[in-house]
PDB file of C-alpha atoms in Angstrom:
ATOM      1  CA  MET A 136    -108.735 -46.815  46.083  1.00 48.00           C
ATOM      2  CA  SER A 137    -109.428 -43.160  45.742  1.00 50.00           C
ATOM      3  CA  GLU A 138    -107.620 -40.862  43.310  1.00 51.00           C
ATOM      4  CA  SER A 139    -106.522 -38.599  46.174  1.00 51.00           C
ATOM      5  CA  ALA A 140    -103.941 -41.160  47.211  1.00 51.00           C
ATOM      6  CA  PHE A 141    -101.817 -40.329  44.121  1.00 50.00           C
ATOM      7  CA  PRO A 142    -100.253 -36.907  43.824  1.00 51.00           C
ATOM      8  CA  SER A 143    -101.072 -34.898  40.754  1.00 51.00           C
ATOM      9  CA  VAL A 144     -97.481 -33.867  40.215  1.00 53.00           C
ATOM     10  CA  LEU A 145     -94.498 -36.163  40.592  1.00 58.00           C
ATOM     11  CA  ASN A 146     -91.681 -35.046  42.816  1.00 62.00           C
ATOM     12  CA  LYS A 147     -88.638 -33.748  40.890  1.00 63.00           C
ATOM     13  CA  PRO A 148     -85.321 -35.466  41.544  1.00 65.00           C
ATOM     14  CA  PRO A 149     -82.394 -33.425  42.918  1.00 63.00           C
ATOM     15  CA  GLY A 150     -80.518 -31.394  40.283  1.00 59.00           C
ATOM     16  CA  TYR A 151     -83.357 -31.467  37.799  1.00 60.00           C
ATOM     17  CA  LYS A 152     -83.772 -28.416  35.593  1.00 63.00           C
ATOM     18  CA  ASP A 153     -87.032 -27.584  34.024  1.00 63.00           C
ATOM     19  CA  PRO A 154     -86.542 -26.776  30.307  1.00 63.00           C
ATOM     20  CA  ASN A 155     -89.490 -24.438  30.439  1.00 64.00           C
ATOM     21  CA  SER A 156     -88.032 -22.354  33.234  1.00 60.00           C
ATOM     22  CA  PRO A 157     -85.897 -19.270  32.348  1.00 57.00           C
ATOM     23  CA  THR A 158     -82.200 -20.076  32.148  1.00 56.00           C
ATOM     24  CA  THR A 159     -80.940 -16.723  33.327  1.00 53.00           C
ATOM     25  CA  GLN A 160     -80.610 -15.993  36.955  1.00 55.00           C
ATOM     26  CA  PRO A 161     -81.600 -12.667  38.334  1.00 55.00           C
ATOM     27  CA  GLY A 162     -78.740 -10.193  38.259  1.00 54.00           C
ATOM     28  CA  PHE A 163     -76.652 -12.142  35.633  1.00 55.00           C
ATOM     29  CA  ARG A 164     -75.814 -10.576  32.246  1.00 64.00           C
ATOM     30  CA  PRO A 165     -74.199 -12.479  29.394  1.00 64.00           C
ATOM     31  CA  PRO A 166     -70.927 -10.990  28.012  1.00 67.00           C
ATOM     32  CA  PRO A 167     -71.424  -8.600  25.092  1.00 69.00           C
ATOM     33  CA  ARG A 168     -70.818 -10.044  21.677  1.00 68.00           C
ATOM     34  CA  LYS A 169     -68.336  -8.405  19.326  1.00 63.00           C
ATOM     35  CA  PRO A 170     -69.957  -6.644  16.440  1.00 65.00           C
ATOM     36  CA  VAL A 171     -69.584  -8.385  13.126  1.00 61.00           C
ATOM     37  CA  LEU A 172     -67.923  -6.021  10.658  1.00 56.00           C
ATOM     38  CA  PRO A 173     -68.595  -6.158   6.947  1.00 61.00           C
ATOM     39  CA  PRO A 174     -65.792  -7.647   4.779  1.00 59.00           C
ATOM     40  CA  SER A 175     -64.721  -4.208   3.517  1.00 56.00           C
ATOM     41  CA  PHE A 176     -63.857  -3.127   7.112  1.00 54.00           C
ATOM     42  CA  ARG A 177     -61.968  -6.245   8.130  1.00 54.00           C
ATOM     43  CA  PRO A 178     -58.114  -5.823   8.440  1.00 56.00           C
ATOM     44  CA  LYS A 179     -56.250  -7.522   5.638  1.00 56.00           C
ATOM     45  CA  LYS A 180     -53.307  -9.789   6.346  1.00 53.00           C
ATOM     46  CA  LYS A 181     -49.913  -8.792   4.925  1.00 54.00           C
ATOM     47  CA  ARG A 182     -48.880 -10.811   1.994  1.00 56.00           C
ATOM     48  CA  SER A 183     -45.256 -11.924   1.657  1.00 62.00           C
ATOM     49  CA  SER A 184     -45.482 -12.636  -2.055  1.00 68.00           C
ATOM     50  CA  CYS A 185     -44.269  -9.110  -2.985  1.00 76.00           C
ATOM     51  CA  CYS A 186     -41.253  -9.403  -0.672  1.00 79.00           C
ATOM     52  CA  ARG A 187     -40.338 -12.738  -2.150  1.00 78.00           C
ATOM     53  CA  VAL A 188     -40.531 -11.352  -5.674  1.00 78.00           C
ATOM     54  CA  CYS A 189     -38.290  -8.392  -4.725  1.00 83.00           C
ATOM     55  CA  CYS A 190     -35.739 -10.655  -3.048  1.00 85.00           C
ATOM     56  CA  CYS A 191     -35.605 -12.950  -6.064  1.00 84.00           C
ATOM     57  CA  PHE A 192     -35.219  -9.990  -8.407  1.00 82.00           C
ATOM     58  CA  CYS A 193     -32.365  -8.510  -6.325  1.00 87.00           C
ATOM     59  CA  CYS A 194     -30.550 -11.855  -6.166  1.00 88.00           C
ATOM     60  CA  ILE A 195     -30.803 -12.328  -9.911  1.00 87.00           C
ATOM     61  CA  PHE A 196     -29.666  -8.737 -10.592  1.00 85.00           C
ATOM     62  CA  PHE A 197     -26.594  -8.934  -8.350  1.00 85.00           C
ATOM     63  CA  SER A 198     -25.685 -12.361  -9.684  1.00 86.00           C
ATOM     64  CA  LEU A 199     -25.769 -11.055 -13.268  1.00 85.00           C
ATOM     65  CA  LEU A 200     -23.773  -7.968 -12.269  1.00 86.00           C
ATOM     66  CA  LEU A 201     -21.107 -10.082 -10.561  1.00 87.00           C
ATOM     67  CA  ALA A 202     -20.889 -12.372 -13.578  1.00 84.00           C
ATOM     68  CA  LEU A 203     -20.444  -9.386 -15.906  1.00 83.00           C
ATOM     69  CA  LEU A 204     -17.697  -7.955 -13.697  1.00 83.00           C
ATOM     70  CA  LEU A 205     -15.874 -11.272 -13.670  1.00 82.00           C
ATOM     71  CA  VAL A 206     -16.103 -11.530 -17.444  1.00 78.00           C
ATOM     72  CA  PHE A 207     -14.854  -7.954 -17.860  1.00 72.00           C
ATOM     73  CA  ALA A 208     -11.931  -8.537 -15.464  1.00 71.00           C
ATOM     74  CA  THR A 209     -10.955 -11.739 -17.263  1.00 76.00           C
ATOM     75  CA  VAL A 210     -11.048 -10.105 -20.689  1.00 71.00           C
ATOM     76  CA  PHE A 211      -9.134  -7.074 -19.394  1.00 63.00           C
ATOM     77  CA  TYR A 212      -6.409  -9.232 -17.836  1.00 64.00           C
ATOM     78  CA  PHE A 213      -5.819 -11.446 -20.866  1.00 64.00           C
ATOM     79  CA  TRP A 214      -6.043  -8.570 -23.364  1.00 67.00           C
ATOM     80  CA  PHE A 215      -3.881  -5.991 -21.575  1.00 65.00           C
ATOM     81  CA  ASN A 216      -1.777  -8.325 -19.374  1.00 74.00           C
ATOM     82  CA  PRO A 217      -1.275  -5.530 -16.791  1.00 80.00           C
ATOM     83  CA  LYS A 218       1.981  -5.275 -14.838  1.00 88.00           C
ATOM     84  CA  LEU A 219       2.893  -2.972 -11.989  1.00 89.00           C
ATOM     85  CA  PRO A 220       5.502  -0.237 -12.486  1.00 92.00           C
ATOM     86  CA  VAL A 221       9.017  -0.892 -11.173  1.00 93.00           C
ATOM     87  CA  PHE A 222      11.008   1.633  -9.114  1.00 95.00           C
ATOM     88  CA  HIS A 223      14.671   1.534  -8.180  1.00 93.00           C
ATOM     89  CA  VAL A 224      17.459   3.921  -7.240  1.00 93.00           C
ATOM     90  CA  LYS A 225      19.802   4.215 -10.198  1.00 93.00           C
ATOM     91  CA  SER A 226      22.448   6.370  -8.487  1.00 92.00           C
ATOM     92  CA  PHE A 227      23.039   8.337  -5.316  1.00 93.00           C
ATOM     93  CA  GLN A 228      25.731  10.964  -5.007  1.00 93.00           C
ATOM     94  CA  ILE A 229      26.764  12.973  -1.972  1.00 93.00           C
ATOM     95  CA  SER A 230      28.623  16.029  -3.201  1.00 92.00           C
ATOM     96  CA  ARG A 231      29.009  17.489   0.271  1.00 93.00           C
ATOM     97  CA  PHE A 232      29.136  15.786   3.659  1.00 94.00           C
ATOM     98  CA  ASN A 233      30.692  17.833   6.454  1.00 93.00           C
ATOM     99  CA  ILE A 234      30.583  17.326  10.194  1.00 92.00           C
ATOM    100  CA  THR A 235      31.293  20.417  12.294  1.00 92.00           C
ATOM    101  CA  GLU A 236      31.606  20.557  16.049  1.00 90.00           C
ATOM    102  CA  LYS A 237      30.442  23.829  17.561  1.00 87.00           C
ATOM    103  CA  ALA A 238      29.840  25.153  21.034  1.00 86.00           C
ATOM    104  CA  ASP A 239      26.129  24.239  20.846  1.00 87.00           C
ATOM    105  CA  GLY A 240      26.728  20.746  19.456  1.00 90.00           C
ATOM    106  CA  THR A 241      27.635  18.777  16.339  1.00 93.00           C
ATOM    107  CA  HIS A 242      26.196  19.896  13.005  1.00 94.00           C
ATOM    108  CA  LEU A 243      25.870  18.215   9.608  1.00 94.00           C
ATOM    109  CA  ASP A 244      25.931  19.828   6.177  1.00 95.00           C
ATOM    110  CA  ALA A 245      25.120  17.578   3.210  1.00 95.00           C
ATOM    111  CA  THR A 246      24.075  17.887  -0.415  1.00 95.00           C
ATOM    112  CA  THR A 247      22.726  14.830  -2.246  1.00 95.00           C
ATOM    113  CA  THR A 248      21.531  13.951  -5.737  1.00 95.00           C
ATOM    114  CA  ALA A 249      19.560  10.752  -6.319  1.00 94.00           C
ATOM    115  CA  VAL A 250      18.260   9.377  -9.599  1.00 94.00           C
ATOM    116  CA  ILE A 251      15.185   7.144  -9.425  1.00 94.00           C
ATOM    117  CA  GLU A 252      14.180   5.108 -12.459  1.00 95.00           C
ATOM    118  CA  VAL A 253      10.548   4.278 -13.113  1.00 95.00           C
ATOM    119  CA  LYS A 254       9.918   1.450 -15.578  1.00 95.00           C
ATOM    120  CA  ASN A 255       6.634   0.690 -17.299  1.00 94.00           C
ATOM    121  CA  PRO A 256       6.758  -2.915 -18.577  1.00 92.00           C
ATOM    122  CA  ASN A 257       3.280  -2.816 -20.178  1.00 92.00           C
ATOM    123  CA  ARG A 258       2.779  -2.803 -23.939  1.00 88.00           C
ATOM    124  CA  LYS A 259      -0.774  -1.440 -23.955  1.00 86.00           C
ATOM    125  CA  MET A 260      -0.967   0.718 -20.838  1.00 89.00           C
ATOM    126  CA  THR A 261       0.434   4.110 -19.827  1.00 92.00           C
ATOM    127  CA  TYR A 262       0.978   5.202 -16.234  1.00 93.00           C
ATOM    128  CA  TYR A 263       0.617   8.841 -15.247  1.00 93.00           C
ATOM    129  CA  TYR A 264       1.735  10.266 -11.915  1.00 95.00           C
ATOM    130  CA  GLY A 265       0.831  13.284  -9.848  1.00 94.00           C
ATOM    131  CA  ASP A 266       3.277  15.445  -7.917  1.00 95.00           C
ATOM    132  CA  THR A 267       5.807  13.270  -6.101  1.00 95.00           C
ATOM    133  CA  VAL A 268       7.247  14.154  -2.704  1.00 96.00           C
ATOM    134  CA  ALA A 269      10.621  12.480  -2.047  1.00 96.00           C
ATOM    135  CA  ASP A 270      12.258  12.266   1.372  1.00 96.00           C
ATOM    136  CA  VAL A 271      16.002  11.452   1.548  1.00 96.00           C
ATOM    137  CA  SER A 272      17.894  10.165   4.587  1.00 95.00           C
ATOM    138  CA  VAL A 273      21.112   8.301   5.409  1.00 95.00           C
ATOM    139  CA  GLY A 274      21.921   5.691   8.044  1.00 93.00           C
ATOM    140  CA  GLU A 275      19.922   2.845   9.499  1.00 92.00           C
ATOM    141  CA  GLY A 276      17.942   2.315  12.677  1.00 90.00           C
ATOM    142  CA  GLY A 277      18.673   4.887  15.345  1.00 91.00           C
ATOM    143  CA  ASP A 278      21.357   6.496  13.168  1.00 93.00           C
ATOM    144  CA  GLU A 279      18.955   7.404  10.370  1.00 94.00           C
ATOM    145  CA  THR A 280      19.218  11.130   9.712  1.00 94.00           C
ATOM    146  CA  GLU A 281      16.995  13.214   7.448  1.00 95.00           C
ATOM    147  CA  LEU A 282      18.767  15.153   4.712  1.00 95.00           C
ATOM    148  CA  GLY A 283      15.841  16.968   3.184  1.00 93.00           C
ATOM    149  CA  MET A 284      12.716  16.717   1.098  1.00 94.00           C
ATOM    150  CA  THR A 285      11.910  17.754  -2.443  1.00 95.00           C
ATOM    151  CA  LYS A 286       8.979  17.704  -4.842  1.00 95.00           C
ATOM    152  CA  VAL A 287       9.054  16.247  -8.348  1.00 94.00           C
ATOM    153  CA  PRO A 288       6.401  17.576 -10.774  1.00 95.00           C
ATOM    154  CA  LYS A 289       3.826  15.279 -12.347  1.00 94.00           C
ATOM    155  CA  PHE A 290       4.921  13.069 -15.231  1.00 94.00           C
ATOM    156  CA  SER A 291       3.790  10.107 -17.343  1.00 92.00           C
ATOM    157  CA  SER A 292       5.449   6.773 -18.043  1.00 92.00           C
ATOM    158  CA  LYS A 293       4.602   5.591 -21.550  1.00 91.00           C
ATOM    159  CA  LYS A 294       4.346   2.026 -22.797  1.00 90.00           C
ATOM    160  CA  GLN A 295       7.519  -0.020 -22.287  1.00 91.00           C
ATOM    161  CA  SER A 296       9.577   3.008 -21.292  1.00 94.00           C
ATOM    162  CA  THR A 297      11.909   4.104 -18.497  1.00 94.00           C
ATOM    163  CA  THR A 298      11.624   7.520 -16.859  1.00 95.00           C
ATOM    164  CA  SER A 299      14.413   9.000 -14.714  1.00 94.00           C
ATOM    165  CA  LEU A 300      13.564  11.293 -11.820  1.00 94.00           C
ATOM    166  CA  LYS A 301      16.212  13.574 -10.348  1.00 95.00           C
ATOM    167  CA  VAL A 302      15.885  14.164  -6.626  1.00 95.00           C
ATOM    168  CA  GLU A 303      18.115  16.826  -5.086  1.00 95.00           C
ATOM    169  CA  THR A 304      18.198  17.648  -1.365  1.00 95.00           C
ATOM    170  CA  LYS A 305      20.266  19.830   0.913  1.00 94.00           C
ATOM    171  CA  ALA A 306      20.747  19.785   4.683  1.00 93.00           C
ATOM    172  CA  SER A 307      22.384  22.813   6.307  1.00 93.00           C
ATOM    173  CA  ASN A 308      23.563  23.117   9.896  1.00 91.00           C
ATOM    174  CA  LYS A 309      21.551  20.082  11.004  1.00 92.00           C
ATOM    175  CA  GLN A 310      22.271  19.190  14.604  1.00 92.00           C
ATOM    176  CA  VAL A 311      23.071  15.531  15.336  1.00 93.00           C
ATOM    177  CA  GLU A 312      24.531  13.583  18.219  1.00 93.00           C
ATOM    178  CA  VAL A 313      28.306  13.248  18.325  1.00 92.00           C
ATOM    179  CA  ALA A 314      28.307   9.434  18.232  1.00 93.00           C
ATOM    180  CA  VAL A 315      25.816   9.348  15.354  1.00 94.00           C
ATOM    181  CA  ALA A 316      27.800  11.933  13.386  1.00 93.00           C
ATOM    182  CA  LYS A 317      30.996   9.898  13.738  1.00 93.00           C
ATOM    183  CA  ARG A 318      29.313   6.703  12.545  1.00 94.00           C
ATOM    184  CA  LEU A 319      27.745   8.475   9.563  1.00 95.00           C
ATOM    185  CA  LEU A 320      31.053  10.055   8.610  1.00 93.00           C
ATOM    186  CA  GLY A 321      32.818   6.714   8.890  1.00 94.00           C
ATOM    187  CA  GLY A 322      30.225   5.040   6.661  1.00 93.00           C
ATOM    188  CA  TYR A 323      30.462   7.851   4.138  1.00 93.00           C
ATOM    189  CA  LYS A 324      34.248   7.491   3.873  1.00 93.00           C
ATOM    190  CA  ALA A 325      34.018   3.678   3.611  1.00 93.00           C
ATOM    191  CA  LYS A 326      31.196   3.842   1.044  1.00 91.00           C
ATOM    192  CA  SER A 327      29.117   1.641   3.345  1.00 92.00           C
ATOM    193  CA  LEU A 328      26.676   4.379   4.311  1.00 93.00           C
ATOM    194  CA  ALA A 329      23.055   3.295   3.842  1.00 93.00           C
ATOM    195  CA  VAL A 330      20.944   5.692   1.791  1.00 94.00           C
ATOM    196  CA  ASN A 331      17.165   5.860   1.890  1.00 95.00           C
ATOM    197  CA  VAL A 332      14.642   7.426  -0.470  1.00 95.00           C
ATOM    198  CA  VAL A 333      10.915   7.393   0.296  1.00 96.00           C
ATOM    199  CA  ALA A 334       8.598   8.803  -2.383  1.00 95.00           C
ATOM    200  CA  LYS A 335       4.868   9.446  -2.054  1.00 95.00           C
ATOM    201  CA  THR A 336       2.768  10.017  -5.143  1.00 94.00           C
ATOM    202  CA  LYS A 337      -0.479   9.191  -6.908  1.00 94.00           C
ATOM    203  CA  VAL A 338      -0.624   6.969  -9.965  1.00 93.00           C
ATOM    204  CA  GLY A 339      -3.295   6.403 -12.592  1.00 92.00           C
ATOM    205  CA  VAL A 340      -3.513   4.217 -15.668  1.00 91.00           C
ATOM    206  CA  SER A 341      -4.507   4.969 -19.242  1.00 88.00           C
ATOM    207  CA  PHE A 342      -5.502   2.363 -21.838  1.00 82.00           C
ATOM    208  CA  GLY A 343      -7.474   2.517 -25.045  1.00 74.00           C
ATOM    209  CA  GLY A 344      -7.946   6.270 -24.735  1.00 76.00           C
ATOM    210  CA  LEU A 345      -9.501   5.917 -21.280  1.00 80.00           C
ATOM    211  CA  LYS A 346      -8.089   7.032 -17.941  1.00 84.00           C
ATOM    212  CA  ALA A 347      -8.679   5.354 -14.595  1.00 80.00           C
ATOM    213  CA  GLY A 348      -8.659   7.196 -11.271  1.00 79.00           C
ATOM    214  CA  MET A 349      -5.463   7.909  -9.364  1.00 87.00           C
ATOM    215  CA  LEU A 350      -4.363   5.817  -6.394  1.00 90.00           C
ATOM    216  CA  GLY A 351      -2.061   6.816  -3.545  1.00 92.00           C
ATOM    217  CA  VAL A 352       1.302   5.017  -3.644  1.00 93.00           C
ATOM    218  CA  THR A 353       4.314   5.010  -1.308  1.00 95.00           C
ATOM    219  CA  VAL A 354       7.669   3.830  -2.696  1.00 95.00           C
ATOM    220  CA  ASN A 355      10.291   2.733  -0.149  1.00 95.00           C
ATOM    221  CA  CYS A 356      13.924   2.477  -1.276  1.00 94.00           C
ATOM    222  CA  LYS A 357      15.759   1.770   1.966  1.00 91.00           C
ATOM    223  CA  GLY A 358      18.946   0.117   3.134  1.00 87.00           C
ATOM    224  CA  ILE A 359      20.886   0.559  -0.115  1.00 90.00           C
ATOM    225  CA  THR A 360      24.584   1.229   0.423  1.00 91.00           C
ATOM    226  CA  MET A 361      26.696   3.517  -1.719  1.00 87.00           C
ATOM    227  CA  LYS A 362      29.033   0.609  -2.437  1.00 89.00           C
ATOM    228  CA  GLN A 363      26.146  -1.400  -3.937  1.00 90.00           C
ATOM    229  CA  LEU A 364      25.150   1.466  -6.202  1.00 89.00           C
ATOM    230  CA  LEU A 365      28.743   2.026  -7.342  1.00 86.00           C
ATOM    231  CA  GLY A 366      28.962  -1.681  -8.186  1.00 87.00           C
ATOM    232  CA  GLY A 367      25.870  -1.478 -10.399  1.00 85.00           C
ATOM    233  CA  HIS A 368      23.566  -3.290  -7.959  1.00 86.00           C
ATOM    234  CA  THR A 369      20.221  -1.482  -8.002  1.00 85.00           C
ATOM    235  CA  PRO A 370      17.586  -3.477  -6.075  1.00 86.00           C
ATOM    236  CA  ASN A 371      13.934  -2.745  -6.719  1.00 88.00           C
ATOM    237  CA  CYS A 372      12.056  -0.579  -4.263  1.00 93.00           C
ATOM    238  CA  VAL A 373       9.033  -1.743  -2.309  1.00 93.00           C
ATOM    239  CA  THR A 374       5.695  -0.236  -3.336  1.00 91.00           C
ATOM    240  CA  HIS A 375       2.698   0.140  -1.028  1.00 89.00           C
ATOM    241  CA  THR A 376      -0.742   1.316  -2.126  1.00 83.00           C
ATOM    242  CA  LEU A 377      -3.220   3.214   0.083  1.00 65.00           C
ATOM    243  CA  ARG A 378      -0.524   3.655   2.705  1.00 57.00           C
ATOM    244  CA  TRP A 379       0.729   7.112   3.647  1.00 49.00           C
TER     245      TRP A 379
END
């Protein structure tokens, strides 16, 4: 058998790729590779260790501060045993109360003198007050009628002491409704007329040679009848802070 019967090159099967042939096809370009930067130019990741240290430091600081404040408040309370001042109306006199009917309506003329007592029950603390504005009225509900306003100069209430404040007001030719005037006059004659004193002031505290800041205070002495005051019944007034 002659050698020409055998082919010199075997036929390649379908799908065969010659490793010696170029792998790139004409017209195809591989994607560009990103340049490799040196370590000094690479972006650094944020570290959370500093934030954690700051948060821990802040928590510890505020915890210690709160503990110190609690200790100070406890020592202050047990050492000074602070008590709030007490206000009440000691007396209320109406030296003049006239109702006059005129052509233009009914008019009221009244002159009042009220005495307010301020008690300081503390043994180691002194209260000091700014200028006090007192508003005086009579009657209740819809019959309440203003009789004037006055200012009491600043004063201090020493340890375990009682301070008396004199509040004088005058209402002249004040126009009121006829029905209201009759009810007020009837209550005045029967000593059942309700008297009201509202005082607004600022109060501070002094202890151990130190003074604390002043705080706005409103004192309400309402619904007290003249008969109660004449009988020696002097109920305490209601005190509101930061309320004007």
